[in-house]
């Protein structure tokens, strides 16, 4: 038996806990690789200069984008590979998908880059139509 002393005063609970609103715009810092060689130089410029939007088809697996497709050098596919959180995969339609916490393996599509590890949290909260910019960094 250990003496604990008098019970402490319990602080009042807030009526509502503060919670950040979903972002009105996403800027996703991107490190290129491991499969940038699967894309044309024009595709790399497009990725970092165009404005994409969050697709209504996004979910907890991936943030799908709407915007200009990225042109590939080769139409071939890869063996499935493991991915890290924030990997940016480009499926056959050419529109980048940012993989979130419940992401699968690549499924044979190349990963053009990986967003900074702080970015997926905001990406997961973004509503359909939110503008997205990919920046190198």
Short mmCIF file of C-alpha atoms in Angstrom, two decimals:
data_model
loop_
_atom_site.label_atom_id
_atom_site.label_comp_id
_atom_site.label_asym_id
_atom_site.label_seq_id
_atom_site.Cartn_x
_atom_site.Cartn_y
_atom_site.Cartn_z
CA UNK A 1 0.00 0.00 0.00
CA UNK A 2 1.41 3.36 -1.01
CA UNK A 3 0.04 6.61 0.31
CA UNK A 4 -0.91 8.89 -2.56
CA UNK A 5 -2.02 12.01 -0.72
CA UNK A 6 -5.05 14.18 -1.28
CA UNK A 7 -6.73 13.94 -4.69
CA UNK A 8 -5.59 16.68 -7.09
CA UNK A 9 -8.06 19.21 -8.48
CA UNK A 10 -9.14 18.04 -11.93
CA UNK A 11 -8.94 20.83 -14.54
CA UNK A 12 -12.10 21.82 -16.36
CA UNK A 13 -12.50 20.19 -19.75
CA UNK A 14 -12.86 22.50 -22.76
CA UNK A 15 -16.18 22.64 -24.57
CA UNK A 16 -14.37 21.86 -27.81
CA UNK A 17 -10.79 20.82 -28.39
CA UNK A 18 -8.91 23.02 -30.87
CA UNK A 19 -8.49 21.31 -34.22
CA UNK A 20 -6.94 22.78 -37.34
CA UNK A 21 -9.26 23.26 -40.28
CA UNK A 22 -8.55 21.30 -43.47
CA UNK A 23 -5.97 23.11 -45.60
CA UNK A 24 -7.25 25.55 -48.21
CA UNK A 25 -4.16 24.81 -50.33
CA UNK A 26 -1.48 22.13 -50.12
CA UNK A 27 2.19 22.67 -50.83
CA UNK A 28 3.94 19.32 -50.84
CA UNK A 29 7.76 19.41 -50.68
CA UNK A 30 9.04 16.63 -52.91
CA UNK A 31 12.29 14.69 -53.19
CA UNK A 32 12.65 13.13 -56.61
CA UNK A 33 13.31 9.41 -56.99
CA UNK A 34 13.56 6.49 -57.12
CA UNK A 35 12.03 6.23 -60.62
CA UNK A 36 12.41 9.73 -62.09
CA UNK A 37 14.23 8.18 -65.04
CA UNK A 38 10.88 6.70 -66.11
CA UNK A 39 9.59 10.22 -66.87
CA UNK A 40 10.40 12.83 -69.49
CA UNK A 41 12.07 16.13 -68.52
CA UNK A 42 8.76 17.80 -69.44
CA UNK A 43 6.94 15.62 -66.91
CA UNK A 44 9.31 16.72 -64.14
CA UNK A 45 8.73 20.39 -65.03
CA UNK A 46 4.97 19.82 -65.15
CA UNK A 47 4.96 18.15 -61.74
CA UNK A 48 6.71 21.11 -60.09
CA UNK A 49 5.00 23.93 -62.00
CA UNK A 50 1.38 22.87 -62.51
CA UNK A 51 -1.40 23.19 -59.98
CA UNK A 52 -3.18 19.94 -59.25
CA UNK A 53 -6.39 19.46 -57.26
CA UNK A 54 -7.43 16.82 -54.75
CA UNK A 55 -9.69 14.31 -56.51
CA UNK A 56 -12.99 13.21 -55.02
CA UNK A 57 -11.63 9.66 -55.45
CA UNK A 58 -9.03 10.18 -52.70
CA UNK A 59 -9.18 8.07 -49.56
CA UNK A 60 -7.04 6.95 -46.62
CA UNK A 61 -4.86 4.92 -48.97
CA UNK A 62 -3.94 7.72 -51.33
CA UNK A 63 -4.55 11.32 -52.26
CA UNK A 64 -5.45 11.16 -55.94
CA UNK A 65 -4.90 14.24 -58.04
CA UNK A 66 -6.62 15.93 -60.96
CA UNK A 67 -4.45 17.92 -63.33
CA UNK A 68 -2.05 17.52 -66.21
CA UNK A 69 -0.79 13.96 -66.73
CA UNK A 70 2.91 13.21 -66.45
CA UNK A 71 4.48 11.77 -69.58
CA UNK A 72 6.51 8.61 -69.19
CA UNK A 73 9.54 7.59 -71.21
CA UNK A 74 8.42 3.96 -71.23
CA UNK A 75 4.96 2.39 -71.01
CA UNK A 76 6.33 -0.73 -69.29
CA UNK A 77 5.59 -1.74 -65.71
CA UNK A 78 7.78 -2.65 -62.74
CA UNK A 79 7.67 -5.57 -60.35
CA UNK A 80 5.66 -4.54 -57.28
CA UNK A 81 7.81 -2.69 -54.73
CA UNK A 82 7.32 -1.62 -51.14
CA UNK A 83 6.70 2.10 -50.62
CA UNK A 84 7.28 4.60 -47.86
CA UNK A 85 4.64 6.98 -46.52
CA UNK A 86 4.37 9.94 -48.89
CA UNK A 87 5.53 8.09 -52.02
CA UNK A 88 4.16 9.72 -55.17
CA UNK A 89 3.18 6.99 -57.61
CA UNK A 90 2.12 7.66 -61.18
CA UNK A 91 -0.43 5.16 -62.55
CA UNK A 92 -1.12 4.76 -66.30
CA UNK A 93 -3.40 7.84 -66.43
CA UNK A 94 -0.32 9.98 -65.59
CA UNK A 95 -1.88 11.73 -62.57
CA UNK A 96 0.19 11.55 -59.37
CA UNK A 97 -1.12 9.73 -56.29
CA UNK A 98 0.37 10.58 -52.87
CA UNK A 99 0.29 7.49 -50.69
CA UNK A 100 -0.97 7.94 -47.15
CA UNK A 101 -0.89 5.76 -44.03
CA UNK A 102 -2.80 2.77 -45.42
CA UNK A 103 -0.85 2.58 -48.68
CA UNK A 104 -0.17 -0.71 -50.50
CA UNK A 105 2.87 -1.71 -52.56
CA UNK A 106 3.38 0.01 -55.93
CA UNK A 107 1.43 -2.44 -58.05
CA UNK A 108 3.95 -1.98 -60.86
CA UNK A 109 3.68 1.79 -61.33
CA UNK A 110 6.74 4.03 -61.00
CA UNK A 111 7.30 6.31 -57.99
CA UNK A 112 8.49 9.70 -59.21
CA UNK A 113 9.28 11.04 -55.74
CA UNK A 114 8.45 11.17 -52.06
CA UNK A 115 6.87 14.11 -50.20
CA UNK A 116 8.36 15.27 -46.90
CA UNK A 117 7.28 13.15 -43.93
CA UNK A 118 5.38 16.10 -42.42
CA UNK A 119 3.17 16.51 -45.52
CA UNK A 120 0.91 13.41 -45.46
CA UNK A 121 -0.98 14.59 -42.35
CA UNK A 122 -2.24 17.73 -44.11
CA UNK A 123 -2.81 15.78 -47.33
CA UNK A 124 -5.05 13.32 -45.49
CA UNK A 125 -7.27 16.20 -44.31
CA UNK A 126 -7.58 17.96 -47.67
CA UNK A 127 -11.05 18.12 -49.18
CA UNK A 128 -11.82 17.38 -52.83
CA UNK A 129 -10.94 20.36 -55.01
CA UNK A 130 -8.14 21.65 -52.75
CA UNK A 131 -5.28 23.02 -54.90
CA UNK A 132 -1.96 21.15 -54.65
CA UNK A 133 1.52 22.30 -55.61
CA UNK A 134 4.56 20.04 -55.60
CA UNK A 135 7.83 21.84 -54.83
CA UNK A 136 11.37 20.48 -54.88
CA UNK A 137 12.87 20.38 -51.44
#
